[in-house]
XYZ file of C-alpha atoms in Angstrom:
295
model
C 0.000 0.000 0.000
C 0.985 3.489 -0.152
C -0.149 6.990 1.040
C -1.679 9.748 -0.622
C -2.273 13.419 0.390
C -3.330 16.550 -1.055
C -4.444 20.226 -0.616
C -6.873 21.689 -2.947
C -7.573 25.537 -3.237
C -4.699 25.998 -0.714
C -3.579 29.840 -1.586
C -4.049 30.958 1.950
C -2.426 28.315 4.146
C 1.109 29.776 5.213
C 3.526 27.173 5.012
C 1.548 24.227 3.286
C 4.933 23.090 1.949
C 5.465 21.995 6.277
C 1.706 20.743 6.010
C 1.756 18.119 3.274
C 5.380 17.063 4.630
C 3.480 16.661 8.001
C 1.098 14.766 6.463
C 3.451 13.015 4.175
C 5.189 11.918 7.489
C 1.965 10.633 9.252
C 1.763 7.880 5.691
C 5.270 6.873 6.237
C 4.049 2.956 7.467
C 2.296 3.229 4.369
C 4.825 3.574 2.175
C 8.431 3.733 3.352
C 10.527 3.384 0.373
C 10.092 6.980 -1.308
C 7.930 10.587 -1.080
C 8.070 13.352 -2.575
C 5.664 16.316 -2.891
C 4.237 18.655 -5.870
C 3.301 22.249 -5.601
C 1.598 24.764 -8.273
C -0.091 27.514 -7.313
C -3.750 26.074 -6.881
C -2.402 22.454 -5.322
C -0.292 20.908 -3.035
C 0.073 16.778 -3.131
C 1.873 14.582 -1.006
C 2.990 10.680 -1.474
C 4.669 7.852 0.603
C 5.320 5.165 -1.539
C 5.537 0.962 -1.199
C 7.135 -0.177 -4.133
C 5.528 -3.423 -5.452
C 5.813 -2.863 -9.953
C 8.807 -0.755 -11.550
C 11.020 -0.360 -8.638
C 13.179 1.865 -9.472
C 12.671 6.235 -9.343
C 10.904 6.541 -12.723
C 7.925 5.174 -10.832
C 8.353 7.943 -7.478
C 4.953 9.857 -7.443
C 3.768 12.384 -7.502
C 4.216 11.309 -11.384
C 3.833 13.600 -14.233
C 3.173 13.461 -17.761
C 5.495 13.738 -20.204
C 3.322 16.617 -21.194
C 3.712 18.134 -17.647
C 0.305 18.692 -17.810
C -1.568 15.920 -15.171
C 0.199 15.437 -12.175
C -0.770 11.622 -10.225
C -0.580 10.685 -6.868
C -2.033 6.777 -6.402
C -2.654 4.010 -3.921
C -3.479 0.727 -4.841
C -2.834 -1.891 -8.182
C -3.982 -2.205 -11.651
C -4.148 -5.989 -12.477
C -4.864 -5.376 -16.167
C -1.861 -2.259 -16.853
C 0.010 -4.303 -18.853
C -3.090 -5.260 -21.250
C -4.563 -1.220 -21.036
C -0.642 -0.106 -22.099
C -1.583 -0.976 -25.235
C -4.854 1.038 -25.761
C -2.148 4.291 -25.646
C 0.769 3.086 -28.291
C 1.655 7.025 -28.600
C 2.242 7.350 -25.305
C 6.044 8.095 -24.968
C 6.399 5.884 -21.955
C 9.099 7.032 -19.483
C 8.734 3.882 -16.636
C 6.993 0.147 -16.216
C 4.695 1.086 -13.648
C 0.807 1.033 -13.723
C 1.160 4.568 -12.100
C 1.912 6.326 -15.596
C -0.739 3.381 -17.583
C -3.086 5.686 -15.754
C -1.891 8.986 -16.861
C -1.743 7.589 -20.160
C -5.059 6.602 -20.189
C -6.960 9.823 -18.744
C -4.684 11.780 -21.354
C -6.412 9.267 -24.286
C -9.830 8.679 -22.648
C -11.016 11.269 -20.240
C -11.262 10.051 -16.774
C -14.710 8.533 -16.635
C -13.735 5.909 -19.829
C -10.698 5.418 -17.595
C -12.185 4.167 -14.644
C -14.102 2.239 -16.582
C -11.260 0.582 -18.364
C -9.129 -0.220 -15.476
C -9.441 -3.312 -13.223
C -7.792 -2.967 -9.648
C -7.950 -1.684 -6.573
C -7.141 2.112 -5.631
C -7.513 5.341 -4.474
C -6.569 8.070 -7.620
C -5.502 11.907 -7.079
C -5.228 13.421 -10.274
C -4.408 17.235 -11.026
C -5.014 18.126 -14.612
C -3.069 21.740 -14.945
C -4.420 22.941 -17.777
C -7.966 22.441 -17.056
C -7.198 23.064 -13.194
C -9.658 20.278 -12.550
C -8.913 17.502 -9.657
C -10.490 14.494 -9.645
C -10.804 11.971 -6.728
C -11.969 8.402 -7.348
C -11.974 5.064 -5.416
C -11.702 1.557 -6.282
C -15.350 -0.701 -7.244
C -15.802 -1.630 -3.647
C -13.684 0.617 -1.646
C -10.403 -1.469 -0.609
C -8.481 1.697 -0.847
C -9.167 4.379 1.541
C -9.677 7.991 0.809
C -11.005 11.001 3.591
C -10.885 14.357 3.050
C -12.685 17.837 4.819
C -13.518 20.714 3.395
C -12.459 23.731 5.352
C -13.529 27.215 4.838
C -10.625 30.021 4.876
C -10.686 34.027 6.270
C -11.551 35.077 2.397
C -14.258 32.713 2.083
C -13.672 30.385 -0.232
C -12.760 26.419 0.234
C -9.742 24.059 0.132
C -10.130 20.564 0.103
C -7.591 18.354 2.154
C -7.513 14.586 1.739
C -5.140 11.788 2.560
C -5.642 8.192 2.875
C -5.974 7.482 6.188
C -7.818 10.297 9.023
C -4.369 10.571 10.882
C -3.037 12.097 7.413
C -5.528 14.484 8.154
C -4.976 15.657 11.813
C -1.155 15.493 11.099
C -2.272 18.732 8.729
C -3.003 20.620 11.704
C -5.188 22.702 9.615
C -7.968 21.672 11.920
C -9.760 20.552 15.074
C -11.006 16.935 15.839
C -14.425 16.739 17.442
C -16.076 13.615 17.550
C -19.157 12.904 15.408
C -21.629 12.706 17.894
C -24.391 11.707 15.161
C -22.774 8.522 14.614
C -21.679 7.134 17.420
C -24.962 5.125 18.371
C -24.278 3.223 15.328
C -19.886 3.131 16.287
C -21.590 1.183 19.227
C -24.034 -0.732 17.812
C -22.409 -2.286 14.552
C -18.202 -1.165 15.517
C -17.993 0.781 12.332
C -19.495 4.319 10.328
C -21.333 3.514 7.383
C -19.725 5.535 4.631
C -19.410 8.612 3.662
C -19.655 9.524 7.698
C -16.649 9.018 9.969
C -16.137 8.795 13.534
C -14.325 12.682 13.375
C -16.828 15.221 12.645
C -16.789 16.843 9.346
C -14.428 14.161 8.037
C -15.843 11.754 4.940
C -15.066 9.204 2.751
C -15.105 9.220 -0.947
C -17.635 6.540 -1.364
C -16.557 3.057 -2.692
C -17.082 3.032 -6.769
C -17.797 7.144 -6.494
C -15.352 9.851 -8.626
C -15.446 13.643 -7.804
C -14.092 16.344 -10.304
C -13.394 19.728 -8.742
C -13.133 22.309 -11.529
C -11.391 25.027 -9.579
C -13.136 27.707 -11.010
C -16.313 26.733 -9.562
C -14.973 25.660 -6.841
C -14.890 28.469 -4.113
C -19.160 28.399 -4.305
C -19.086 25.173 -2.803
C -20.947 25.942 0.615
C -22.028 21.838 1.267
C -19.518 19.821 4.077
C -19.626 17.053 1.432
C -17.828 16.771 -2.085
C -20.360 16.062 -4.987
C -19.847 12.662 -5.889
C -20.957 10.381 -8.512
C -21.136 6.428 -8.836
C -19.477 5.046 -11.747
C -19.854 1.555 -11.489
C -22.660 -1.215 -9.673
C -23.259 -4.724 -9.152
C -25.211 -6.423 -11.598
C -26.717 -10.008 -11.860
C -24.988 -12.152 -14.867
C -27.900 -13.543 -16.111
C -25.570 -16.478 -17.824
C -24.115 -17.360 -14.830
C -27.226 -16.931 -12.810
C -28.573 -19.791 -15.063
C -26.128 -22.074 -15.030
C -26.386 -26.109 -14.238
C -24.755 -26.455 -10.633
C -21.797 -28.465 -11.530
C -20.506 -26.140 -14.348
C -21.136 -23.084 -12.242
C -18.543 -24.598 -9.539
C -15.929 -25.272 -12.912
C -16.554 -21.651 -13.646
C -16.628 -20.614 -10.046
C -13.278 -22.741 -10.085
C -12.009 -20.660 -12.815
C -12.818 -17.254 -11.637
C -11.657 -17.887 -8.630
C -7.920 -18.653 -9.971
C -7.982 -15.795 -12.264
C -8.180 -13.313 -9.770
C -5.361 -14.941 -7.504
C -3.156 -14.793 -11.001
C -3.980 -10.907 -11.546
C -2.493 -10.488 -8.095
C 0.491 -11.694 -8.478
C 1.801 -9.506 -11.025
C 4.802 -7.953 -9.090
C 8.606 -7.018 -8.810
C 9.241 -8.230 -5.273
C 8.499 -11.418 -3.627
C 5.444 -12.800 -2.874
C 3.922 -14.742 0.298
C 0.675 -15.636 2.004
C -1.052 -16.005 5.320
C -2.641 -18.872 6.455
C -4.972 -18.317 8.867
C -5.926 -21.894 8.918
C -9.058 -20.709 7.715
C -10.733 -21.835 4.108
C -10.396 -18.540 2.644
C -6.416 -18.481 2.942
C -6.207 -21.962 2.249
C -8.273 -21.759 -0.901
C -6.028 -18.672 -1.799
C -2.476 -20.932 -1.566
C -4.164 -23.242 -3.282
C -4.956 -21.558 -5.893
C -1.844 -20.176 -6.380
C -0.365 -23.981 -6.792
C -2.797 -24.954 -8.927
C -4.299 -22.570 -11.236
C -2.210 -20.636 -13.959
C -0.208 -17.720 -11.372
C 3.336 -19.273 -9.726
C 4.811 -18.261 -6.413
């Protein structure tokens, strides 16, 4: 895993260079092999970085274009980068990483198509320059964290300030903790907040399968405590699965199964498991013996 943090709309925080390398230090058990920071005049983004594909600094983030125009900061995988690199021939590649298959592919595609191409898990910063638009997206069913608060500054207008985990947050210092008193009956009841709510008041989520897009010049009349959000992807029934005969829905089950332990495995450093003891692991090991993916 890594970390990601941002600023949005940050003109009048002194010293936001010390605040996302604050924040940048609160991800550092996220990702302890590299960060770095960007910084333009409308954005400040942060990133602690777990190498897992393209090891060496051409994937660092936050990653550019070779345009210079989109600037990336990313948690999470693409299983199917390799397959997606080839949608963008043109592209003049500059590292083997699924970081920059992404850049590539907003750069072709727009971001919607993107997210629709793409087959992982994640949580995606991505600062378009030109357009000064960010957009903020997480993976189908939310494996990859994102939280962010929108804070109001002395000239009235709004700055966004994310990060993957709350802590990345506080560490920001650009505000106070309170609890959410609105949600702890259900903290109590069920030991977790039902996203977009958190425990910390005015803190949320960016829903599981949701994007946002900030256009900065509409930005500052943003007067909700929430981000507008929109779902991009749902669940749906597969009617010719739903209909198979019980013994070739367990082959296909079978085969499903070991196709998503072989998209896993695509990396540059070792692999291992867990074993619980428990069926799931098990099934997971043994999967990884059997079907097509090697340890």
């Amino acid at each position: 895993m890594c970390g990601i943090n941002g600023i949005l709309g940050c003109q009048a925080i002194v010293n936001r260079d010390e605040v996302i390398l604050r924040m940048n230090q609160a991800m550092i058990h996220r990702g302890p092999d590299a960060g770095d920071t960007y910084h333009d005049e409308h954005i400040s983004l942060g990133h602690r970085r777990l190498s897992i594909i393209g090891l060496d600094e051409s994937g660092n983030q936050p990653m550019k274009s070779t345009d210079g125009k989109v600037v990336l900061v990313f948690n999470g995988e693409i299983y199917n980068y390799k397959e997606l690199k080839s949608l963008t021939p043109d592209y003049p590649f500059f590292s083997h990483t699924d970081t920059e298959v992404i850049i590539a592919l907003y750069q072709s595609f727009g971001f919607e198509k993107m997210l629709e191409l793409i087959d992982g898990m994640f949580a995606i910063a991505l600062w378009d320059t030109e357009k000064t638009k960010l957009f903020l997206a997480r993976d189908r069913f939310g494996k990859k964290p994102l939280y962010y608060t929108i804070l109001k500054n002395e000239t009235g207008g709004s700055h966004v300030v994310f990060s993957s985990e709350i802590r990345g947050l506080l560490a920001s210092k650009l505000f106070h903790p309170k609890l959410n008193h609105d949600v702890l009956g259900e903290y109590l009841q069920i030991q977790c907040v039902r996203e977009p709510n958190t425990i910390v008041h005015g803190v949320f989520h960016i829903p599981a399968s949701n994007f946002c897009e900030l256009d900065l010049g509409k930005f500052n009349i943003i007067s909700e405590n929430q981000l507008p959000t929109r779902n991009y992807w749902s669940l749906k029934v597969n009617q010719e699965y739903a209909e198979m005969e019980y013994s070739d829905a367990l082959i296909k089950g079978r085969d499903l199964f070991y196709q998503s332990i072989e998209k896993r495995m695509i990396s540059d450093v070792p692999l291992g498991a867990f074993l619980s003891g428990g069926i799931d692991s098990s099934a997971i090991v043994t999967g990884k013996q059997i079907g097509r993916a090697h340890v």
